[in-house]
Each structure stands twice: as C-alpha cells, then as structure tokens.
Short mmCIF file of C-alpha atoms in Angstrom, two decimals:
data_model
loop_
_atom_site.label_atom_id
_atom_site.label_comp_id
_atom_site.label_asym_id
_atom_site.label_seq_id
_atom_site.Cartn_x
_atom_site.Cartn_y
_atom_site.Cartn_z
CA UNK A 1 -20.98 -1.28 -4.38
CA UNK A 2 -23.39 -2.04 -1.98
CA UNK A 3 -26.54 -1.26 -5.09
CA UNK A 4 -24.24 -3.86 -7.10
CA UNK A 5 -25.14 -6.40 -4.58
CA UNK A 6 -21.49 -6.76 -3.28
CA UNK A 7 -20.72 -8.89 -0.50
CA UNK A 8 -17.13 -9.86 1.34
CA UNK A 9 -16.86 -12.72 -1.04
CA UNK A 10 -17.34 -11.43 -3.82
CA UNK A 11 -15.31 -8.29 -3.15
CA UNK A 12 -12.23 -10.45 -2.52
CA UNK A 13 -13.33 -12.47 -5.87
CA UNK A 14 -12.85 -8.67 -7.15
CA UNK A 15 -9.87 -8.15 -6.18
CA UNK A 16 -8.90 -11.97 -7.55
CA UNK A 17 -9.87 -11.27 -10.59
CA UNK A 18 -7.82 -8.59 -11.20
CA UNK A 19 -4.42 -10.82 -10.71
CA UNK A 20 -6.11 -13.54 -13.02
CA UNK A 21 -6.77 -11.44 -16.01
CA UNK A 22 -3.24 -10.89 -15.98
CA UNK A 23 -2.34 -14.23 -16.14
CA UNK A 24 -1.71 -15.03 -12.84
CA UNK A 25 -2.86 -18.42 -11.14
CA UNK A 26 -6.23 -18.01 -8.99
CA UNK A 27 -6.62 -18.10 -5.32
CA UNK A 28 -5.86 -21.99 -4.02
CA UNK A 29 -9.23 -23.08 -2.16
CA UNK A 30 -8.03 -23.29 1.06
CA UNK A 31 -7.61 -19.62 0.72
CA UNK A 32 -11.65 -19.08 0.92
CA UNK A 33 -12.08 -21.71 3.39
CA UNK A 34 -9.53 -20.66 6.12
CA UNK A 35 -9.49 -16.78 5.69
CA UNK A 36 -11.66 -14.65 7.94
CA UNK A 37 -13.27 -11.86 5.81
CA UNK A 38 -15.83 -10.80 8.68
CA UNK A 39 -15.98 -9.73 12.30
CA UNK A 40 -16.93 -12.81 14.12
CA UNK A 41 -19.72 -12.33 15.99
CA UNK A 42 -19.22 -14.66 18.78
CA UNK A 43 -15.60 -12.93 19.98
CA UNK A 44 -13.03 -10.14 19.69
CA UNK A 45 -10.51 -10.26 16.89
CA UNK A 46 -7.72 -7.95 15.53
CA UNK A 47 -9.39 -6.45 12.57
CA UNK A 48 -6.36 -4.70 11.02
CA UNK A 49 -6.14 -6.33 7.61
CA UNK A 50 -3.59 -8.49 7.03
CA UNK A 51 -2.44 -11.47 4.77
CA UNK A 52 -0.83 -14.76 5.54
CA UNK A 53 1.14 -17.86 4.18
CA UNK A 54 0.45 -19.66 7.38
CA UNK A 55 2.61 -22.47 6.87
CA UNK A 56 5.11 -20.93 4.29
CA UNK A 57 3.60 -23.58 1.63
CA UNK A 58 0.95 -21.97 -0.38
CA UNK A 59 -1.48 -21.89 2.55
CA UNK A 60 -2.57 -18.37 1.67
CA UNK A 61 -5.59 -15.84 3.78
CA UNK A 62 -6.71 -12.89 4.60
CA UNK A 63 -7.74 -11.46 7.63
CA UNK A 64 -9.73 -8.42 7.38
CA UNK A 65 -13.58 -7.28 8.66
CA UNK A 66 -14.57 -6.12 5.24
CA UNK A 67 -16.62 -3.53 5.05
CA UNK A 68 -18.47 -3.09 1.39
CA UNK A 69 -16.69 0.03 0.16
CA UNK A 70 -13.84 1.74 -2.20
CA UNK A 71 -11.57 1.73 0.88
CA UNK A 72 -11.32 -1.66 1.67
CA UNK A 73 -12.03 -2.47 -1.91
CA UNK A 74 -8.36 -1.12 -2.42
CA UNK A 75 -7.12 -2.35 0.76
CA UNK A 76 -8.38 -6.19 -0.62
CA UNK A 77 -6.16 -5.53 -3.59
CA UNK A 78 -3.66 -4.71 -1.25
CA UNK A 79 -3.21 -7.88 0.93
CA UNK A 80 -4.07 -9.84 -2.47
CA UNK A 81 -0.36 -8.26 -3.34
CA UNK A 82 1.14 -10.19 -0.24
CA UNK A 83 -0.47 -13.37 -1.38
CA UNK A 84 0.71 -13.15 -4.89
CA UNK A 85 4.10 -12.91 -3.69
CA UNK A 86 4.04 -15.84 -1.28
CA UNK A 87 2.90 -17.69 -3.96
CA UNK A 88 5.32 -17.33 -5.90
CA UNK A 89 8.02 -17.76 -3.86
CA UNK A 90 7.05 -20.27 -1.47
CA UNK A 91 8.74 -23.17 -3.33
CA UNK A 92 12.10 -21.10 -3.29
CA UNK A 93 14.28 -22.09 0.06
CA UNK A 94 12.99 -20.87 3.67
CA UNK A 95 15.38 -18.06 3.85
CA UNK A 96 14.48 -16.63 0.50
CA UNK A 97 10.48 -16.83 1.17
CA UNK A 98 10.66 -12.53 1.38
CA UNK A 99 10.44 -9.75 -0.61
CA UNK A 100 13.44 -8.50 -2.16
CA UNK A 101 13.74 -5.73 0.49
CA UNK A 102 10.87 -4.45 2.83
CA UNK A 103 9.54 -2.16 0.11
CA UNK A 104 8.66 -4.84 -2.48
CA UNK A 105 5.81 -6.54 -0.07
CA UNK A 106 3.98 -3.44 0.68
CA UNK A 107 4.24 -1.62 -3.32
CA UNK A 108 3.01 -5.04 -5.30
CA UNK A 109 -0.92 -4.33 -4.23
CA UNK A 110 -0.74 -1.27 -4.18
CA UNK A 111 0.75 -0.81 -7.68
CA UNK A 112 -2.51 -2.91 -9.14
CA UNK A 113 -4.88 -0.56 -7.02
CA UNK A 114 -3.53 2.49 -9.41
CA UNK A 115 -4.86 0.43 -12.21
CA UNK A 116 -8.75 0.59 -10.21
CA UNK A 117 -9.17 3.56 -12.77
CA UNK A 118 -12.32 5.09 -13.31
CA UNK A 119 -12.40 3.52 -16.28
CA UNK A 120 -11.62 0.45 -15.28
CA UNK A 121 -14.69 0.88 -12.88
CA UNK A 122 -16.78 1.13 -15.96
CA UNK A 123 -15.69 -1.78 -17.91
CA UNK A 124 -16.42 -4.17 -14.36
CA UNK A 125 -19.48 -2.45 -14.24
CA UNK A 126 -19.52 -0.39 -11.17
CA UNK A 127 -20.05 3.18 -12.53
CA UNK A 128 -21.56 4.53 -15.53
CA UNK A 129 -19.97 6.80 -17.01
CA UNK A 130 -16.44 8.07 -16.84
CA UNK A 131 -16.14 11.67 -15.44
CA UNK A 132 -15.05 13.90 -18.62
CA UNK A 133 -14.14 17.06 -16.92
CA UNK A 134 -11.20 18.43 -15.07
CA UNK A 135 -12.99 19.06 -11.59
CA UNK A 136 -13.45 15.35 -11.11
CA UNK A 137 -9.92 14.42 -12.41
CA UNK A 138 -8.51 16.92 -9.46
CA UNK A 139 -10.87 16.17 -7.05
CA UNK A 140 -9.50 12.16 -7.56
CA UNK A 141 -5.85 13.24 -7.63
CA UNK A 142 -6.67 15.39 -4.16
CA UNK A 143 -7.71 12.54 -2.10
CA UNK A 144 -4.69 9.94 -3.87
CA UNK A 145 -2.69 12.34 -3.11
CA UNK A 146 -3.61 13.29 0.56
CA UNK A 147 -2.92 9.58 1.62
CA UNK A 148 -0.04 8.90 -0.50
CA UNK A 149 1.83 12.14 -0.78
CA UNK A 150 1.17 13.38 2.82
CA UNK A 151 2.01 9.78 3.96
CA UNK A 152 5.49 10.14 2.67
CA UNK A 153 6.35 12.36 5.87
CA UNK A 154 5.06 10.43 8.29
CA UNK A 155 6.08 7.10 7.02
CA UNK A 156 9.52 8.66 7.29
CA UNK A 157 9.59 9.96 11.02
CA UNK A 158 8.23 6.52 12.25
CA UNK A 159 10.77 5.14 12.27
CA UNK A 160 13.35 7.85 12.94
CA UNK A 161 11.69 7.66 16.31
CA UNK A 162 12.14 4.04 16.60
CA UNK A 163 15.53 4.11 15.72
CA UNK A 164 16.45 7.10 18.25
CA UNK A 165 14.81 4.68 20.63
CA UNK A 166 16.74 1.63 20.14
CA UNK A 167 20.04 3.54 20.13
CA UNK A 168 19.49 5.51 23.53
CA UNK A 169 19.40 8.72 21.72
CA UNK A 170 15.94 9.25 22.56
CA UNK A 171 15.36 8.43 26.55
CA UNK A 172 12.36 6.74 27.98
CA UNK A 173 11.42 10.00 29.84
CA UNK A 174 11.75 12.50 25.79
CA UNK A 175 9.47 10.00 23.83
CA UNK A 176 6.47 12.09 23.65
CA UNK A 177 9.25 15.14 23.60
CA UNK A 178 10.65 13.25 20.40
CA UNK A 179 7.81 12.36 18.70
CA UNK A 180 6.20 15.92 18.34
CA UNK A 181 10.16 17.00 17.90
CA UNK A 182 9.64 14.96 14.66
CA UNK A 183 5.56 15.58 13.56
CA UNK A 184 6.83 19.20 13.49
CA UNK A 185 10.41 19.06 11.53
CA UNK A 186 8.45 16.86 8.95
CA UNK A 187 5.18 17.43 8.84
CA UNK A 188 4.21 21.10 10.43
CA UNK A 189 1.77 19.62 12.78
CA UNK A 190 1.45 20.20 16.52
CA UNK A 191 -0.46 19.16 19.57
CA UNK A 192 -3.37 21.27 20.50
CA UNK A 193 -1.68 21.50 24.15
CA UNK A 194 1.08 20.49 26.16
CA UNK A 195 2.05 16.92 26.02
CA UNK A 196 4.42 16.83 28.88
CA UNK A 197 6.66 13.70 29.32
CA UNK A 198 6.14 11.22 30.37
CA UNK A 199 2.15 11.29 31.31
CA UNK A 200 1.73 11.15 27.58
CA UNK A 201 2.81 8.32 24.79
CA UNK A 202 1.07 9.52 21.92
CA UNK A 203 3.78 7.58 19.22
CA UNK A 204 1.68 4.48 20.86
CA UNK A 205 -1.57 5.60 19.31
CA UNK A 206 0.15 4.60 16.00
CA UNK A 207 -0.38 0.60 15.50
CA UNK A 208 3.04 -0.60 14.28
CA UNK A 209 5.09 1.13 17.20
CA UNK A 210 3.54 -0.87 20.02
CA UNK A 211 3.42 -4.23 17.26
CA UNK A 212 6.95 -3.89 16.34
CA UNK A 213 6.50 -3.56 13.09
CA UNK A 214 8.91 -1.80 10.88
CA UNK A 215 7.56 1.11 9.21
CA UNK A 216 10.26 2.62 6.24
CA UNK A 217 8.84 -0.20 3.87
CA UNK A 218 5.41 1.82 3.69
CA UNK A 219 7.45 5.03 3.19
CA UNK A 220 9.43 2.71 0.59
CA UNK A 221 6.19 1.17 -1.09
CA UNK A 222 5.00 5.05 -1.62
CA UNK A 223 7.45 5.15 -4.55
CA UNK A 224 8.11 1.81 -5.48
CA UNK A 225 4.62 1.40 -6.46
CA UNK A 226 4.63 4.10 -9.20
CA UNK A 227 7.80 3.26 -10.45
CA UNK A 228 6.00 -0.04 -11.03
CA UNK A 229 2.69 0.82 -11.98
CA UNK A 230 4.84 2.59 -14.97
CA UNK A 231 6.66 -0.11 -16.00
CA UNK A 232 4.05 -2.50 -15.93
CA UNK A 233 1.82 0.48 -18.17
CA UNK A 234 5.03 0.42 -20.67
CA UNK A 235 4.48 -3.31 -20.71
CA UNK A 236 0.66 -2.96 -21.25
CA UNK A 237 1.50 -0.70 -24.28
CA UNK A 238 -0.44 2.21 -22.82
CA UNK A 239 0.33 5.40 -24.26
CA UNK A 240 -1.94 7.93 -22.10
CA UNK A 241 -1.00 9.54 -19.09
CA UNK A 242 0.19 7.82 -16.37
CA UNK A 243 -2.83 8.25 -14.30
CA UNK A 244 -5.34 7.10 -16.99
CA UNK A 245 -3.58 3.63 -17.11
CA UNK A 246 -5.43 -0.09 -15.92
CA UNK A 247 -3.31 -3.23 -16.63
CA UNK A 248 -6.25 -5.00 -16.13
CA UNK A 249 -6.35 -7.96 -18.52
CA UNK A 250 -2.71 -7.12 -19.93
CA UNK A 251 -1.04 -10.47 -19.38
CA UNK A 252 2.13 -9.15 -20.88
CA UNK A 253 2.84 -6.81 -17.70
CA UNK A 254 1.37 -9.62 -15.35
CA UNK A 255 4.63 -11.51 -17.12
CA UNK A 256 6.59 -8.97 -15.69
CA UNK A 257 4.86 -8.87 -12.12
CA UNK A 258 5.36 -12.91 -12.10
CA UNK A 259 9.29 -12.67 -12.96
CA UNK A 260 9.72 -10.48 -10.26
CA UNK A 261 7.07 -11.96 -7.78
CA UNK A 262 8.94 -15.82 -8.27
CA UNK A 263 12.66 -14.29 -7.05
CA UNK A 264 11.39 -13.45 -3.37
CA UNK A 265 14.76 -12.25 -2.10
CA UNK A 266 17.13 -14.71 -3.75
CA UNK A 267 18.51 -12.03 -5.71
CA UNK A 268 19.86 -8.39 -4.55
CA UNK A 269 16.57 -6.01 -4.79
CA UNK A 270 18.57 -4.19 -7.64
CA UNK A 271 18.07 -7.10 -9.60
CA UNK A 272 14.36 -7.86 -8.26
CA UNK A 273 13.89 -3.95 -9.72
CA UNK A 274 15.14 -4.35 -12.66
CA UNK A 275 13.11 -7.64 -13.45
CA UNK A 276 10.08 -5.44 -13.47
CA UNK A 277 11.37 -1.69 -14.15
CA UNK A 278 14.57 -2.81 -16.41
CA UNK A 279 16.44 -0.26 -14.06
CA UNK A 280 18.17 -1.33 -10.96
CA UNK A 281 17.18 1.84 -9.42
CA UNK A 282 14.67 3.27 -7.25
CA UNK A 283 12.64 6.59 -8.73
CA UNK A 284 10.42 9.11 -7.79
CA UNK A 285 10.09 10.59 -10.91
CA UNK A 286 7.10 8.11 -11.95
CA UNK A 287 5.18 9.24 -8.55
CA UNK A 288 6.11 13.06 -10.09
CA UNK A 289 4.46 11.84 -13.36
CA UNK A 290 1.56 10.14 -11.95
CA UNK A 291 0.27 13.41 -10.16
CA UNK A 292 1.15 15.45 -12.74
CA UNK A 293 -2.48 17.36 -13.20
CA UNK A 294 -2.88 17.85 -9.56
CA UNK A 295 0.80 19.62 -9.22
CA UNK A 296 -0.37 21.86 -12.32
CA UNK A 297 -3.25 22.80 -10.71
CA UNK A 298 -1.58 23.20 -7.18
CA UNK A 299 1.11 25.49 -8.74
CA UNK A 300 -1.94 27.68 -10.14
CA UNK A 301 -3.98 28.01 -6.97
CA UNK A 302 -0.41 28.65 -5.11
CA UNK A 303 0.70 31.08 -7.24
CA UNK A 304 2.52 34.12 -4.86
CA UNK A 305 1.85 32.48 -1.58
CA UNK A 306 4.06 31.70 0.33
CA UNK A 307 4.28 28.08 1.92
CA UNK A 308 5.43 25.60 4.20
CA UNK A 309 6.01 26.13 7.71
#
C-alpha cells in the first residue's frame, strides 16, 4: 500500500468508496474535518479505533492512528460500517438511533471487508495478479480463519466472566481463578505459571472489561457477518463460492444493506434480519460455507489424529 502511495486519507477515501459504489451516500464533510486519523503529535490519545455520531445528527468520525496496512485497511472498513448505520438512522427517534440488537453494529463492516477479495484488490489496483493456486487460497483462509474462527471462543467467555461478576457468582478474590477457569473450558489455553488470586487480574489486560464494554455482540458479529455477506452475494447475482465473492459496485445488494441500515432498532432484529437475509433467523451455516476449502483441507491434514483438549 505504502508503494501505491497510500496515505490516512486516502485509505479512509478507500474504504468510502467501497459504500459509494454500492449506492450509498458519501461521507458528509464534516466527517474529514473533525475525525482524527493520526496520532497527534503534541499529546496522548486513545488510539483504539473507533467511530462516532457525536451529536446523534449525522455528525459522523473516526478515531483511529492509521497505520498504512491490510490490517487497518480492514479495520477502516470496519468503523466505516458504524457510520453507515448512524447515517441512516439518525433521523429515526432518539431511542431507535441503535442497531437492531448488539450484533448488527459490529457485522455491517465487517461483512463489506469479506468482499476486500483478492480480486477485488486487482480491479482497485493494489496487486497484480490474482493467486491461481490452492496454497495461496489456504494460506488466506488460515489467517481469516485464525481471527474469526478462534475468536468465536473467546468472544464467548468474555462475557461469561462479566456476567458471573455482576451476579456474585464469581467473588472479587476468584477473578483471575475464573478467568483461566474459562480460557481453559473454551479455549484449551493456560497460564505459563501460577496466577494466584488476587495478586493477578489478567481479564483486565483485555480492553473492553476495564471500559465496560459489552463483548457477546463481537461473538454475535462473527456470524452475522457471513450470513450477510451471503445474502448480499445472492443479491449481487454471484454464483462462485462464497469466498470468491466482492459486492463491490453491486448497488442492488447496497439496496439491501440501506433497507436494513435505515430501521436502526425500530423494528424487532428478526425483522432487521430478514430485511437483508429474507430469514428472520440467525445462521452459521454461511460462516460453514465461507471456509469451506480450509475445513477440506483441515479434515485431510487431521485425518486419524486425535484432537481437542
């Protein structure tokens, strides 16, 4: 990116682009005068990304210190997915300016970023050619895969620990007790040593537990945003696998995004689904689908061992 002469700006313009050539409205201009897309120089800031509708009346940013590569490339499309869906519900009443449940927010960027296709990288003009062979293919899947399909785990025990907190199950002196309690049942992992309570408070090295942010609407977003990345492929007309699809430019499935973007949560979220999926329930089997080549290939390399833990 950085040979293609790509800057913050333009990175975000990216990223803006991609909601425009489905036939969504651009960015309002207040947007690049009021965001922060780099570290300041001059003080400390909180650079986890994040996006805003300051005012809860179109007054859309960012806040992010960008760096100039495919990570936060995806992670502009991201918070773009926030913005898109304040903007289209902002004019609804106050108590309806939300997503139609916590899921909705965090899935809408990160369904376009499955459309950032290698492909699609080719026709914007940021690689060359399109790998042809299998290795590549696998190799891609692989490192999806290891942040969205290893997140699921995680996302989950986040905030089974919070909860256990807030209802007294899980006692000031147990949370580090708890918390490996849980990394283990769900995820196999453990400390390298003892982590005796309560000298240690390692859930606190995890960002949203000391913000107070609600975590099952990442876990959430994991599927949502393959079950509509699929629909929004059936509305392209795409035929391939599920994997191989970009929306980009296919204003008929940005039709869909907007009828679902405008209801914020003035309707159920069954109904917010179905705007988008036609079905008024949630699916994993697109997320199934969509790593279809890797789980071949895993089931090969697998085959007679025993695993888990």
């Amino acid at each position: 990116m950085k040979k293609a002469k790509y800057d913050e700006v333009k990175l975000v313009k990216l990223g803006e682009s991609f909601f425009t050539s489905l036939g969504l409205d651009p960015l309002p201009a207040t947007f690049w005068e009021r965001s922060m897309l780099q570290k300041p120089k001059d003080r400390e800031v909180v650079c986890h990304a994040s996006a805003w509708d300051v005012d809860l009346n179109d007054d859309l940013r960012i806040k992010m210190c960008i760096k100039i590569n495919q990570e936060d490339m995806v992670t502009v499309h991201h918070e773009l997915g926030h913005n898109y869906y304040y903007h289209y519900y902002y004019k609804l009443p106050v108590l309806f300016q939300n997503g139609a449940h916590d899921g909705f927010h965090e899935a809408i960027g990160d369904a376009i970023a499955l459309s950032i296709t290698p492909a699609y990288l080719k026709q914007i003009g940021l690689i060359a050619d399109v790998p042809a062979d299998d290795k590549g293919l696998i190799n891609l899947q692989m490192q999806d895969a290891l942040e969205k399909i290893a997140f699921l785990p995680f996302g989950k025990l986040i905030d089974q620990w919070r909860w256990d907190v807030f209802s007294g199950k899980t006692a000031p002196e147990k949370y580090n007790e708890a918390w490996w309690a849980l990394r283990a049942k769900y995820q196999g992992l453990a400390p390298p040593e003892g982590r005796p309570d309560p000298e240690f408070f390692d859930a606190g090295a995890k960002y949203h537990i000391p913000a107070n942010v609600p975590y099952t609407r990442y876990f959430l977003a994991r599927i949502l945003q393959f079950q509509f990345h699929k629909a929004l492929c059936e509305a392209a007309g795409h035929t391939g696998p599920l994997h191989e699809c970009s929306i980009y430019g296919k204003t008929a499935a940005g039709d869909k995004l907007k009828a679902m973007l405008a209801l914020g949560s003035s309707k159920p979220w069954p109904e917010a689904m179905a705007a988008i999926t036609g079905t008024k329930q949630m699916d994993g089997g697109a997320l199934i689908e969509y790593f279809a080549p890797l789980e071949k290939w895993l089931d090969e390399q697998n085959a007679g061992k025993k695993c888990g833990w």
